[in-house]
Every structure is written in structure tokens, then in C-alpha cells.
JSON list of N, CA and C in Angstrom, two decimals:
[
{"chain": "A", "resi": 16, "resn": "UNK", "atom": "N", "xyz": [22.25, 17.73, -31.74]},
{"chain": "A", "resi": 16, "resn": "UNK", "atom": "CA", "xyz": [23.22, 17.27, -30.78]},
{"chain": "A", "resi": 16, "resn": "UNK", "atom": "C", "xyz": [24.55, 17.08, -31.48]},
{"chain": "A", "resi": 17, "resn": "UNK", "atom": "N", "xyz": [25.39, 17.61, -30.68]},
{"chain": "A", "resi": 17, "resn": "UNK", "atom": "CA", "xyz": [27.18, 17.82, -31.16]},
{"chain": "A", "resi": 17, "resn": "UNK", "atom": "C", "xyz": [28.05, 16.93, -30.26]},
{"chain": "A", "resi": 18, "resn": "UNK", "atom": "N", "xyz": [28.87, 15.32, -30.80]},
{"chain": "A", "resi": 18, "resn": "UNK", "atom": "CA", "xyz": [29.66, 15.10, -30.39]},
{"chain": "A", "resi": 18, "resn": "UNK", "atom": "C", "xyz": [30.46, 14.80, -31.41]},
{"chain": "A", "resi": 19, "resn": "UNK", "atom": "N", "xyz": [31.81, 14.97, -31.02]},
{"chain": "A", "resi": 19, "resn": "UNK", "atom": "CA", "xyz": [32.94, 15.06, -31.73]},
{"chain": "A", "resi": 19, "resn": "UNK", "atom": "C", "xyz": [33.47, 13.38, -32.54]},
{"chain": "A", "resi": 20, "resn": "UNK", "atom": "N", "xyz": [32.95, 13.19, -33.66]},
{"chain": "A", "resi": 20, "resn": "UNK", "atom": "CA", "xyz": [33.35, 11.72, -34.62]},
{"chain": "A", "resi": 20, "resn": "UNK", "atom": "C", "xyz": [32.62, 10.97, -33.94]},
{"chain": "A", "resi": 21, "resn": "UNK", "atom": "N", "xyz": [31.09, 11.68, -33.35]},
{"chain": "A", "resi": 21, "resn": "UNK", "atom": "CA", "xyz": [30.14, 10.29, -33.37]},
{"chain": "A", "resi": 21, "resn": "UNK", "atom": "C", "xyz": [28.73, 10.12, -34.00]},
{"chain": "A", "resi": 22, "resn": "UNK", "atom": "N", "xyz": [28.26, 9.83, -34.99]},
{"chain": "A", "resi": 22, "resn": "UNK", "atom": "CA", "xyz": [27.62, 9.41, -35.21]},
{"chain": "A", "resi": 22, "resn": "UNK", "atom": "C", "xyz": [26.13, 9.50, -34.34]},
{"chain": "A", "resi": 23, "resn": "UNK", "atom": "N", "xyz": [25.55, 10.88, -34.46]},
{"chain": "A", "resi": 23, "resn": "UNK", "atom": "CA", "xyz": [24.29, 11.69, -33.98]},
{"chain": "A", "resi": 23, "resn": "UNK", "atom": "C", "xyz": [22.90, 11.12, -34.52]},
{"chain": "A", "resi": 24, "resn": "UNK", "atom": "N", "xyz": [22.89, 11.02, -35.58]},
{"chain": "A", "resi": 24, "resn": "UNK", "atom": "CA", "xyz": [21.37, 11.12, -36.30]},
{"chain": "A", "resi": 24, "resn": "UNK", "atom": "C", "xyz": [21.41, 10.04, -37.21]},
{"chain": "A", "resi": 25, "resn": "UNK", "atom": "N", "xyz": [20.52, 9.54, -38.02]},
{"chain": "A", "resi": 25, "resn": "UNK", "atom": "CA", "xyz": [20.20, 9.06, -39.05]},
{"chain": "A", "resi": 25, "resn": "UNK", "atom": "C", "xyz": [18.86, 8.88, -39.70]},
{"chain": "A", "resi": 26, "resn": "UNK", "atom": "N", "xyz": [18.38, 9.97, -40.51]},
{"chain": "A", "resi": 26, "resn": "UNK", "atom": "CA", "xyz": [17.34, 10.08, -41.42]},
{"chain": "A", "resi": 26, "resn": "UNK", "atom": "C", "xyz": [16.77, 8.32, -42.49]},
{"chain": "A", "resi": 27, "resn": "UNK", "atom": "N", "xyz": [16.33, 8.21, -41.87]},
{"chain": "A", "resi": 27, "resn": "UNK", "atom": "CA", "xyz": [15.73, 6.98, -42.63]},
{"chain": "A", "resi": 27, "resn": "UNK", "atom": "C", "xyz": [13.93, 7.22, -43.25]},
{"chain": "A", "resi": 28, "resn": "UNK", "atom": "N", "xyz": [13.47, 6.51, -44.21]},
{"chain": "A", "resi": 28, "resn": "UNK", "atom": "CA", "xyz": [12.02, 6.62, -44.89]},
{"chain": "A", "resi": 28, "resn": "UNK", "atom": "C", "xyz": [11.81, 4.93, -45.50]},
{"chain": "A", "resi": 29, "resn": "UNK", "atom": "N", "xyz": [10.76, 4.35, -44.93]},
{"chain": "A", "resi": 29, "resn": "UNK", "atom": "CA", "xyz": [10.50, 2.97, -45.46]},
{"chain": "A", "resi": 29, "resn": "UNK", "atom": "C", "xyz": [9.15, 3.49, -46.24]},
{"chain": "A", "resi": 30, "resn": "UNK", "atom": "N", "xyz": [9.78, 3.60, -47.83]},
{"chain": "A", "resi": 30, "resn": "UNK", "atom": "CA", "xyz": [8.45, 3.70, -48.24]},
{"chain": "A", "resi": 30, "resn": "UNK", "atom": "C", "xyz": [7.59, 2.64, -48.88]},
{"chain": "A", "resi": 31, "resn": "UNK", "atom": "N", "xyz": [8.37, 1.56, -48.59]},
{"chain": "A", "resi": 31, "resn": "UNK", "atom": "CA", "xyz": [7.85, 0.20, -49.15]},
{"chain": "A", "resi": 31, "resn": "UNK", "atom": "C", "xyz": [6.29, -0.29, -48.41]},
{"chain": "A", "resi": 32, "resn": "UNK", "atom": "N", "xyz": [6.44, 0.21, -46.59]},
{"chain": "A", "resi": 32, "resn": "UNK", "atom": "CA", "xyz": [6.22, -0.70, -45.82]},
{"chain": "A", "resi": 32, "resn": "UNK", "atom": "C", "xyz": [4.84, 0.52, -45.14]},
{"chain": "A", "resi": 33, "resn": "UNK", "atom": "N", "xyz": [5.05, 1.65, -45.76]},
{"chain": "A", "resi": 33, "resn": "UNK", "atom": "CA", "xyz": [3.62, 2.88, -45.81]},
{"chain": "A", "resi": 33, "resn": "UNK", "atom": "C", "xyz": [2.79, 2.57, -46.55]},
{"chain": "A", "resi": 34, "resn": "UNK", "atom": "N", "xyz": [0.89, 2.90, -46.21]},
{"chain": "A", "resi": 34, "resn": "UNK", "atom": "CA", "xyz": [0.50, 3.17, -47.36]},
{"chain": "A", "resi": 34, "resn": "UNK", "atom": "C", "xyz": [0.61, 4.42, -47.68]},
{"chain": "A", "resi": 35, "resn": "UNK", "atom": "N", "xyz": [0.59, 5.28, -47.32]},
{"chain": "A", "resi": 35, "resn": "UNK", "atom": "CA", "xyz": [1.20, 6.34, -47.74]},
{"chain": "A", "resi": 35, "resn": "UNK", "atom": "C", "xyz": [2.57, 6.79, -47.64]},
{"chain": "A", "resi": 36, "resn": "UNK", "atom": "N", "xyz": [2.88, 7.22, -49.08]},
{"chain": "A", "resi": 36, "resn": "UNK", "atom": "CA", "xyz": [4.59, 6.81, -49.46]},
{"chain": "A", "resi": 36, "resn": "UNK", "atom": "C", "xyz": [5.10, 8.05, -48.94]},
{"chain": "A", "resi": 37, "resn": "UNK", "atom": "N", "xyz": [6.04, 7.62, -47.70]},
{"chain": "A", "resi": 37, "resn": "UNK", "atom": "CA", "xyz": [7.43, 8.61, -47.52]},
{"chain": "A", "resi": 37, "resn": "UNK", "atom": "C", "xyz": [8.54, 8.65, -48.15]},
{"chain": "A", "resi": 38, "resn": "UNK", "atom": "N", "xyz": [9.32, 9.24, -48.93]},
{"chain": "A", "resi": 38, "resn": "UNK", "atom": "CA", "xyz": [10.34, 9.32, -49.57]},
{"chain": "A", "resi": 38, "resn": "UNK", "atom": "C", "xyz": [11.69, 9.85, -48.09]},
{"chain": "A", "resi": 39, "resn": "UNK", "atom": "N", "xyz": [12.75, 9.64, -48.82]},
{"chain": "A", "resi": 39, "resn": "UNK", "atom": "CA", "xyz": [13.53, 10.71, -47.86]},
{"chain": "A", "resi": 39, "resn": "UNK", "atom": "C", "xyz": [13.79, 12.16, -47.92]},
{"chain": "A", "resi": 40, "resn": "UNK", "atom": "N", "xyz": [13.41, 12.11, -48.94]},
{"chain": "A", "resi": 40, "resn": "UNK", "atom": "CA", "xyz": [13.38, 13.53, -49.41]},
{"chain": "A", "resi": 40, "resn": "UNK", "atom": "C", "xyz": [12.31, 14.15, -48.64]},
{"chain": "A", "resi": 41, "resn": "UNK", "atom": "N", "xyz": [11.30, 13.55, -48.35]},
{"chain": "A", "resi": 41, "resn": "UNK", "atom": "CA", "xyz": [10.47, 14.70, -47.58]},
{"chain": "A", "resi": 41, "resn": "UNK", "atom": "C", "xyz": [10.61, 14.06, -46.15]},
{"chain": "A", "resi": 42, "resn": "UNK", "atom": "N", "xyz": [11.30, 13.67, -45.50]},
{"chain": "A", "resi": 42, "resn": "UNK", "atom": "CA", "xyz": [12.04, 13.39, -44.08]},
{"chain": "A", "resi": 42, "resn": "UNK", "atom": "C", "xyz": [13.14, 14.66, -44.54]},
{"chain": "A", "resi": 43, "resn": "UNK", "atom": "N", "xyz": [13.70, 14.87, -45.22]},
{"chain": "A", "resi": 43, "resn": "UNK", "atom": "CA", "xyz": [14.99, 15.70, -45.05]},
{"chain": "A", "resi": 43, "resn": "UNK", "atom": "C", "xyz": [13.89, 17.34, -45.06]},
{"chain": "A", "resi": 44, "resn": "UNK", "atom": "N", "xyz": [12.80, 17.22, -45.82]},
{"chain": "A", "resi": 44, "resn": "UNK", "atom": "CA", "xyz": [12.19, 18.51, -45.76]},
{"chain": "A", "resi": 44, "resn": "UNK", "atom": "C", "xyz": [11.55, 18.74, -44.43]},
{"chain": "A", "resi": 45, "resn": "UNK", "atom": "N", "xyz": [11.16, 17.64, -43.55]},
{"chain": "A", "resi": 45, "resn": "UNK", "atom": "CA", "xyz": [11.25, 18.17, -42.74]},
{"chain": "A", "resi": 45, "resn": "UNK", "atom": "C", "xyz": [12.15, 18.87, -41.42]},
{"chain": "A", "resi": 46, "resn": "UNK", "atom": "N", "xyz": [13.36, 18.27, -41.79]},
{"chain": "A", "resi": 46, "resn": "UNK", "atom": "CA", "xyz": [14.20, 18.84, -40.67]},
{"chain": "A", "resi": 46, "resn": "UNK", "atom": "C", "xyz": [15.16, 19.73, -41.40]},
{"chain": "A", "resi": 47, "resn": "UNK", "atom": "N", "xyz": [14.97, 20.89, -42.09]},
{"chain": "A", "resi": 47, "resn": "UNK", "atom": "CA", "xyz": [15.74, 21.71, -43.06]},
{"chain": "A", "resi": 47, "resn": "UNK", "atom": "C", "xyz": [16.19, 22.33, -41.93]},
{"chain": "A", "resi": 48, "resn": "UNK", "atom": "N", "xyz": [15.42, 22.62, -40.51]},
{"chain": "A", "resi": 48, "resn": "UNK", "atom": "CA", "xyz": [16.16, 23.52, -39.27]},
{"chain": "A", "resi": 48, "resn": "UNK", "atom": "C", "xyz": [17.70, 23.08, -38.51]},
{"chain": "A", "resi": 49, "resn": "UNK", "atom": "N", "xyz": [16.87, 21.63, -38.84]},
{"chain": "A", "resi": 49, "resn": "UNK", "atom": "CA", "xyz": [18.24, 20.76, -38.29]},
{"chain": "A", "resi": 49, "resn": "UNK", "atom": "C", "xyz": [19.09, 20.59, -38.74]},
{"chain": "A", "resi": 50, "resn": "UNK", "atom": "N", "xyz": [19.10, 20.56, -40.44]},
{"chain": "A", "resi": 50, "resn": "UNK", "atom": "CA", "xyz": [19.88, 19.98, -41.12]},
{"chain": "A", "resi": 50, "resn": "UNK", "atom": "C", "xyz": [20.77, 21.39, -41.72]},
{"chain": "A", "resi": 51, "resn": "UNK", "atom": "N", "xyz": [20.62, 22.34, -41.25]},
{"chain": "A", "resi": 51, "resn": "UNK", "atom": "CA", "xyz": [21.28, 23.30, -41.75]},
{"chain": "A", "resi": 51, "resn": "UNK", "atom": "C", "xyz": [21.85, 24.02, -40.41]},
{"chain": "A", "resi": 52, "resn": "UNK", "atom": "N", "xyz": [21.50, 23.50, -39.25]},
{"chain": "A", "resi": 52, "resn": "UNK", "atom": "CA", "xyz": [22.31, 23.76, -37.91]},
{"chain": "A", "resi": 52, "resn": "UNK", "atom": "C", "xyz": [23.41, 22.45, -38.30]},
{"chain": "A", "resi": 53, "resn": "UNK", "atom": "N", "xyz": [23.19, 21.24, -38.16]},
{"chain": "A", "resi": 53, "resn": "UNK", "atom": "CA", "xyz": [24.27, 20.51, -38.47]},
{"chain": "A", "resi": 53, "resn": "UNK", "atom": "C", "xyz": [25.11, 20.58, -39.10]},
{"chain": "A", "resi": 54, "resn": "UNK", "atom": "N", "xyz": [25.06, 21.38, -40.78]},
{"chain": "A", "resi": 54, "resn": "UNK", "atom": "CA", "xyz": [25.96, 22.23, -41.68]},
{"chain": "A", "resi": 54, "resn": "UNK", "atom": "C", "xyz": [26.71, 22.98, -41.12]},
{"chain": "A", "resi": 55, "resn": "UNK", "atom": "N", "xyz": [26.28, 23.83, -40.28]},
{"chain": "A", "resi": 55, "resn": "UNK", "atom": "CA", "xyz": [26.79, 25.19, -40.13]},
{"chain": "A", "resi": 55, "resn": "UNK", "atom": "C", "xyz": [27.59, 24.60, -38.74]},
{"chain": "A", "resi": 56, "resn": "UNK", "atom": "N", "xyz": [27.40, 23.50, -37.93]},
{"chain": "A", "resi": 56, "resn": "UNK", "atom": "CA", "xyz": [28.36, 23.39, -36.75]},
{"chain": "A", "resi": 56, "resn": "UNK", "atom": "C", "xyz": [29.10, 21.58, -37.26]},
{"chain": "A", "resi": 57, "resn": "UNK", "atom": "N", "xyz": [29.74, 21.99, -38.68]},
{"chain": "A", "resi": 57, "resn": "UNK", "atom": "CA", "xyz": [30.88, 21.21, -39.50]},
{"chain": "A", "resi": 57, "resn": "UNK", "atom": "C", "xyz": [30.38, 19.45, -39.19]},
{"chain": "A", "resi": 58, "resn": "UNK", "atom": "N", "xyz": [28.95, 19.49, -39.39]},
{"chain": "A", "resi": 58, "resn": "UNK", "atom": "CA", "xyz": [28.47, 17.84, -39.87]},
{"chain": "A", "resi": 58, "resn": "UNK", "atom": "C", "xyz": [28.75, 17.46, -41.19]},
{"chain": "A", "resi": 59, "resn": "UNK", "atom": "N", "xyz": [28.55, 16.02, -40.62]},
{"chain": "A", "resi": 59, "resn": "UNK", "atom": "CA", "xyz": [29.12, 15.21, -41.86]},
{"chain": "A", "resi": 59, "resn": "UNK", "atom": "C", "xyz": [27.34, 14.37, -42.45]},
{"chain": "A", "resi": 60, "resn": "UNK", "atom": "N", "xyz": [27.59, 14.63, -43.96]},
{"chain": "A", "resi": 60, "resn": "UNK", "atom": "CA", "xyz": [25.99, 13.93, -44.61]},
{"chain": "A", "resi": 60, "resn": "UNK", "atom": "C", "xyz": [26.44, 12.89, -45.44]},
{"chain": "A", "resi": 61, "resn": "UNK", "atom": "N", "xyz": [25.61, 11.80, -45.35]},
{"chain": "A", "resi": 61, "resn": "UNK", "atom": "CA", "xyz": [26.13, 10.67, -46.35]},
{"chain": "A", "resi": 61, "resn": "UNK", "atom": "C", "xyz": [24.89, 10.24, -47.12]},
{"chain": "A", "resi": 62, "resn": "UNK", "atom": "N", "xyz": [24.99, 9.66, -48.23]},
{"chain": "A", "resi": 62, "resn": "UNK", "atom": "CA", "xyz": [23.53, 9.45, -48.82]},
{"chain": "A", "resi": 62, "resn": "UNK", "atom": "C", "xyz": [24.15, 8.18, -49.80]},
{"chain": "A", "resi": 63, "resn": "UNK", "atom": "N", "xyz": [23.16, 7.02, -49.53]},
{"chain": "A", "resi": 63, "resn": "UNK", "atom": "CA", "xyz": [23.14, 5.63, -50.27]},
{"chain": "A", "resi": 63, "resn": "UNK", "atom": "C", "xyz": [21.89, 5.59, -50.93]},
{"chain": "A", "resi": 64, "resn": "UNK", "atom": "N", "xyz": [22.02, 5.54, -52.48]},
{"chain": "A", "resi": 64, "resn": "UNK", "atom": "CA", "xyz": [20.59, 4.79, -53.37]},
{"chain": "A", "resi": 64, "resn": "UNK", "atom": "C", "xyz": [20.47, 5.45, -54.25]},
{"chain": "A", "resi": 65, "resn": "UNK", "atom": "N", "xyz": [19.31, 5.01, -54.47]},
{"chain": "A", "resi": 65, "resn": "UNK", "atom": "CA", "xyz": [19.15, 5.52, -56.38]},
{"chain": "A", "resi": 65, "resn": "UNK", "atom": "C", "xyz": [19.39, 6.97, -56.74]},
{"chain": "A", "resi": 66, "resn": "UNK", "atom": "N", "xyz": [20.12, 6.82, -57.99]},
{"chain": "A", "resi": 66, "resn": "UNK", "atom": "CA", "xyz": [20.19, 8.42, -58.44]},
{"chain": "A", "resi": 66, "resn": "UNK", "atom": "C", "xyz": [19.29, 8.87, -58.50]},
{"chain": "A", "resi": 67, "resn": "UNK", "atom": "N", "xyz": [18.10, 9.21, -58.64]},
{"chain": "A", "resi": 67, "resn": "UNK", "atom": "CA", "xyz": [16.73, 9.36, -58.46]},
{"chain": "A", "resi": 67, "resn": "UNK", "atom": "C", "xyz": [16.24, 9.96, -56.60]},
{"chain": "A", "resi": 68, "resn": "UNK", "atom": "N", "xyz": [16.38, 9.49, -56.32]},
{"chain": "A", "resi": 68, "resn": "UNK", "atom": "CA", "xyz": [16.69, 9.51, -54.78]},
{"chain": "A", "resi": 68, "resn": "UNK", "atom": "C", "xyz": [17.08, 10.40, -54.11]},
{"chain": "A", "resi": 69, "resn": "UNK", "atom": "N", "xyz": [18.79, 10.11, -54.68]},
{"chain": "A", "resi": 69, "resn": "UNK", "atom": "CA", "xyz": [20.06, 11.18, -54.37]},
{"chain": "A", "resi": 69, "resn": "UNK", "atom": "C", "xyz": [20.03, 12.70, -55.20]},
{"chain": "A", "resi": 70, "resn": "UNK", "atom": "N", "xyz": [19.18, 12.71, -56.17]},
{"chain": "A", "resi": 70, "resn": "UNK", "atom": "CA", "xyz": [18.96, 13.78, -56.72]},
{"chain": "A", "resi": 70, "resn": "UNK", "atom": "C", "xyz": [17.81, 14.79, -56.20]},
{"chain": "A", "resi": 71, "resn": "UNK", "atom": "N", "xyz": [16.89, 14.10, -55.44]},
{"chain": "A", "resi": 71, "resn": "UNK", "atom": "CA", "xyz": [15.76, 14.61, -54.79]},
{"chain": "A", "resi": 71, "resn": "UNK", "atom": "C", "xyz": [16.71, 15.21, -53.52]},
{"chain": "A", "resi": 72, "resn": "UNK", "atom": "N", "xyz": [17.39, 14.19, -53.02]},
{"chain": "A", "resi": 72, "resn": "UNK", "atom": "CA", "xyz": [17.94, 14.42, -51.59]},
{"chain": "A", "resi": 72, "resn": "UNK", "atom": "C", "xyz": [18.53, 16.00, -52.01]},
{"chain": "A", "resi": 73, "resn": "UNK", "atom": "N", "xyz": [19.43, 16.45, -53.07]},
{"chain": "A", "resi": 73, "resn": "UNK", "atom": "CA", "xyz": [20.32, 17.26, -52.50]},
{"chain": "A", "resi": 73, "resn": "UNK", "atom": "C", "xyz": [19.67, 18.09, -53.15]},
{"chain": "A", "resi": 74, "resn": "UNK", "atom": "N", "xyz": [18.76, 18.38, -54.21]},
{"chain": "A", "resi": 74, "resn": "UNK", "atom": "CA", "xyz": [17.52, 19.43, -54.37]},
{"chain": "A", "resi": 74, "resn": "UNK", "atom": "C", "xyz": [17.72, 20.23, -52.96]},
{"chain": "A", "resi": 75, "resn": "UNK", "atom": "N", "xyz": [17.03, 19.16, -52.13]},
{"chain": "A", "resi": 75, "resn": "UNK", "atom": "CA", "xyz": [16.41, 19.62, -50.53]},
{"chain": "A", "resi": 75, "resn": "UNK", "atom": "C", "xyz": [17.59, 20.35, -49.71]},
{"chain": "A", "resi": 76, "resn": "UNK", "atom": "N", "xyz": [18.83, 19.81, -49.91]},
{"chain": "A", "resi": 76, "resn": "UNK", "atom": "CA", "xyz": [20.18, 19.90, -48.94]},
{"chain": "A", "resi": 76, "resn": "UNK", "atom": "C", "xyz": [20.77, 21.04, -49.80]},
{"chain": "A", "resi": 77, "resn": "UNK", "atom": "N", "xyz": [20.80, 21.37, -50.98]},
{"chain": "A", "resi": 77, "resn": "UNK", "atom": "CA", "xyz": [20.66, 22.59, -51.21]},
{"chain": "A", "resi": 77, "resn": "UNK", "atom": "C", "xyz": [20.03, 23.92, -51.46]},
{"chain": "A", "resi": 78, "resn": "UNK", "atom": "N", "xyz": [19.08, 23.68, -50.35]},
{"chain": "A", "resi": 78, "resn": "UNK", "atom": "CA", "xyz": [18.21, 24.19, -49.72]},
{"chain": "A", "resi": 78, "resn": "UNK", "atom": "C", "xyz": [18.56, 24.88, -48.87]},
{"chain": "A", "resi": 79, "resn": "UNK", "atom": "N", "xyz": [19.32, 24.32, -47.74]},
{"chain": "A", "resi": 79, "resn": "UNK", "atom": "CA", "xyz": [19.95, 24.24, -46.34]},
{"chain": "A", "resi": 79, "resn": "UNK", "atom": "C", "xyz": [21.37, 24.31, -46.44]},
{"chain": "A", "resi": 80, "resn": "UNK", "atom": "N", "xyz": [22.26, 24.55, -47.45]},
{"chain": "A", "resi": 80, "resn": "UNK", "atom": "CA", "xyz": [23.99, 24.88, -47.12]},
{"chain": "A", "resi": 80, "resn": "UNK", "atom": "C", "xyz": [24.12, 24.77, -48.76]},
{"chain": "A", "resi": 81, "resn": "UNK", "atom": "N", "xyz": [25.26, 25.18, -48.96]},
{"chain": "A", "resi": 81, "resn": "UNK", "atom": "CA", "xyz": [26.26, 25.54, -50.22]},
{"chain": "A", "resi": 81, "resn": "UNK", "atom": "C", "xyz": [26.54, 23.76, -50.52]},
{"chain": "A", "resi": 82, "resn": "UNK", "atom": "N", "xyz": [25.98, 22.84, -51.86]},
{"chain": "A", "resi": 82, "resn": "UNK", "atom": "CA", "xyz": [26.71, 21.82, -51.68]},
{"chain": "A", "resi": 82, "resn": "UNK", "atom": "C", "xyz": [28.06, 21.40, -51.89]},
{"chain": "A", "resi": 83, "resn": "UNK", "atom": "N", "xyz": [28.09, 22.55, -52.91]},
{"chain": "A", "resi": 83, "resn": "UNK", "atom": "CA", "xyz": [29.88, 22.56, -54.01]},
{"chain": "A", "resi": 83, "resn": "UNK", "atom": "C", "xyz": [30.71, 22.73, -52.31]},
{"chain": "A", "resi": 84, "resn": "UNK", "atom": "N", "xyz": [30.58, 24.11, -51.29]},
{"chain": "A", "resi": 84, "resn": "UNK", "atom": "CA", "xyz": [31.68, 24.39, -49.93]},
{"chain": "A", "resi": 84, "resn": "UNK", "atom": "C", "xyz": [31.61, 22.63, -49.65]},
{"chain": "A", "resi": 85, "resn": "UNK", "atom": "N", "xyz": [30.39, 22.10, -49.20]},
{"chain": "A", "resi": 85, "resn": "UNK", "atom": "CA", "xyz": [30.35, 20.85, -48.35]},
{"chain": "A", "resi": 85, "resn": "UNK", "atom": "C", "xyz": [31.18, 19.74, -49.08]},
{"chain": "A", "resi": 86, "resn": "UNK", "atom": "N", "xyz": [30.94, 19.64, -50.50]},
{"chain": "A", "resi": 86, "resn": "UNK", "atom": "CA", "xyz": [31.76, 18.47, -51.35]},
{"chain": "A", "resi": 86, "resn": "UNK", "atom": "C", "xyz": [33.31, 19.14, -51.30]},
{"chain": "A", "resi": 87, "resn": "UNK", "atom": "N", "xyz": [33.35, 19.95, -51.29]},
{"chain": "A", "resi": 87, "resn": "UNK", "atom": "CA", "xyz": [34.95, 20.46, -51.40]},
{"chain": "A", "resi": 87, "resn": "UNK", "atom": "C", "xyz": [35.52, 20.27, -50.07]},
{"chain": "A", "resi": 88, "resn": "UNK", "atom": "N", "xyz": [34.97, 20.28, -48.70]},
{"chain": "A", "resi": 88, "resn": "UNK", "atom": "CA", "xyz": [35.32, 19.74, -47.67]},
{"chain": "A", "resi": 88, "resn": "UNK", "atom": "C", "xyz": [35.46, 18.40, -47.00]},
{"chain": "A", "resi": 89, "resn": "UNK", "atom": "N", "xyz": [34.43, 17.42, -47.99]},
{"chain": "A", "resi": 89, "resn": "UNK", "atom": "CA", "xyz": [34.93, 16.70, -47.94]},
{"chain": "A", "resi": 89, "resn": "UNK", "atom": "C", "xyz": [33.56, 15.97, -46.88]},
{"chain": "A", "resi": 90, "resn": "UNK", "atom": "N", "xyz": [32.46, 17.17, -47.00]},
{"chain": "A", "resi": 90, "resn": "UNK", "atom": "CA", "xyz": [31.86, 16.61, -45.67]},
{"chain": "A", "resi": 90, "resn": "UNK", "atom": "C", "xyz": [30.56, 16.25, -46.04]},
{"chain": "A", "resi": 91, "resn": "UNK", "atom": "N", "xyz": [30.49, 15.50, -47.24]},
{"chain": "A", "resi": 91, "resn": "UNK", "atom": "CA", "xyz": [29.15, 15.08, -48.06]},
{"chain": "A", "resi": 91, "resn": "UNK", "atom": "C", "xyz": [29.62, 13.90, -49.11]},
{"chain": "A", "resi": 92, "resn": "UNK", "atom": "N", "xyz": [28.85, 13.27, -48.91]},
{"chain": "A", "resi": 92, "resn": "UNK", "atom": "CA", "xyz": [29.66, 12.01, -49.76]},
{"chain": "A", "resi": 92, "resn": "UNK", "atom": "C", "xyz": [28.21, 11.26, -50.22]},
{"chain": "A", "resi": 93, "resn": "UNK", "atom": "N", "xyz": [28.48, 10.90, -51.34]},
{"chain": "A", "resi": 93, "resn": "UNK", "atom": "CA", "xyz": [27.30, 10.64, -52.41]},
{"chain": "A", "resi": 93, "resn": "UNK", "atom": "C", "xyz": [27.01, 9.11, -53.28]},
{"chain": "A", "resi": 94, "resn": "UNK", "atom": "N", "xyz": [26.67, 8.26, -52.84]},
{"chain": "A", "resi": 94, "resn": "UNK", "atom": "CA", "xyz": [26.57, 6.99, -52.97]},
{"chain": "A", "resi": 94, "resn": "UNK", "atom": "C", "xyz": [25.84, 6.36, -53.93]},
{"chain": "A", "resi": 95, "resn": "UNK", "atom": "N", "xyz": [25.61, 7.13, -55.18]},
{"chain": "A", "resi": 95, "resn": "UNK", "atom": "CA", "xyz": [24.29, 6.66, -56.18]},
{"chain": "A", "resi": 95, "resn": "UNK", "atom": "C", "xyz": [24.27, 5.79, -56.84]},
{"chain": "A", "resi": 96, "resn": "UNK", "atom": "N", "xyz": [23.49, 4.87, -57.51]},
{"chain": "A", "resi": 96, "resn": "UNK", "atom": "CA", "xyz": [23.60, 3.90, -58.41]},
{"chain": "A", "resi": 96, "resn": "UNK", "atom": "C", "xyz": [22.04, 4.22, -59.40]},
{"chain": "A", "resi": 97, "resn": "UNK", "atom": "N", "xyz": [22.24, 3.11, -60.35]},
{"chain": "A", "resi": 97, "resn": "UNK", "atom": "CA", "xyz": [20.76, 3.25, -61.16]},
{"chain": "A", "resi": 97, "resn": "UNK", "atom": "C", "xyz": [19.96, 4.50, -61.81]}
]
């Protein structure tokens, strides 16, 4: 779904609160269809948490779009710590 500067989706994974552990990384593997239609019709991706995490995440997201085009646009923004 496409609206213009609003705030569509949000990928979340509680893997604290599973017994079997979801990461986000495999929430983002599953919607690689989506997440690379959202690329391609000029979405915006944001990612908060561990470098560990954020390194799994964009494994997956560069999977699904060019990350260097998306960081150079300005339309991926990367929040890591630890």
C-alpha cells in the first residue's frame, strides 16, 4: 500500500517473548516481495538496534534493491549501536 509521507508498514519480531526465536531478519525474509515492491515505488526503510541485527537486516535488503542507490537517496537510514 502507497500513500504519499505516510507511514504504511512496520516490520516488528519479539524474540524475547517466542519460544521459538524470530529474529527480524527472517520477518524481512519473509516479505522480500514486498519489500522490494516498496523499493522500487520510492519507500522509505529505517532500522533501530544492534549492529548484529542491522547487519543481518541489510544482508536480506540487499537481497531486494541496490543498498549504496537507496543510502545515496537518502531513503534508508541505519540506527546501530553495540
Amino acid at each position: 500500500m502507497q500513500d504519499e509521507g505516510i507511514l504504511t508498514e512496520v516490520i516488528t519480531a519479539y524474540s524475547r517473548t517466542q519460544e521459538k526465536k524470530v529474529y527480524v531478519q527472517h520477518r524481512l525474509a519473509e516479505r522480500k516481495q514486498d519489500i522490494t515492491e516498496w523499493a522500487n515505488n520510492r519507500g522509505y526503510f529505517f532500522m533501530c538496534g544492534s549492529t548484529s541485527m542491522g547487519n543481518d537486516c541489510l544482508k536480506v535488503l540487499g537481497e531486494c534493491f541496490d543498498l549504496d542507490k537507496l543510502r545515496k537517496e537518502k531513503r534508508i537510514v541505519e540506527e546501530m549501536y553495540g
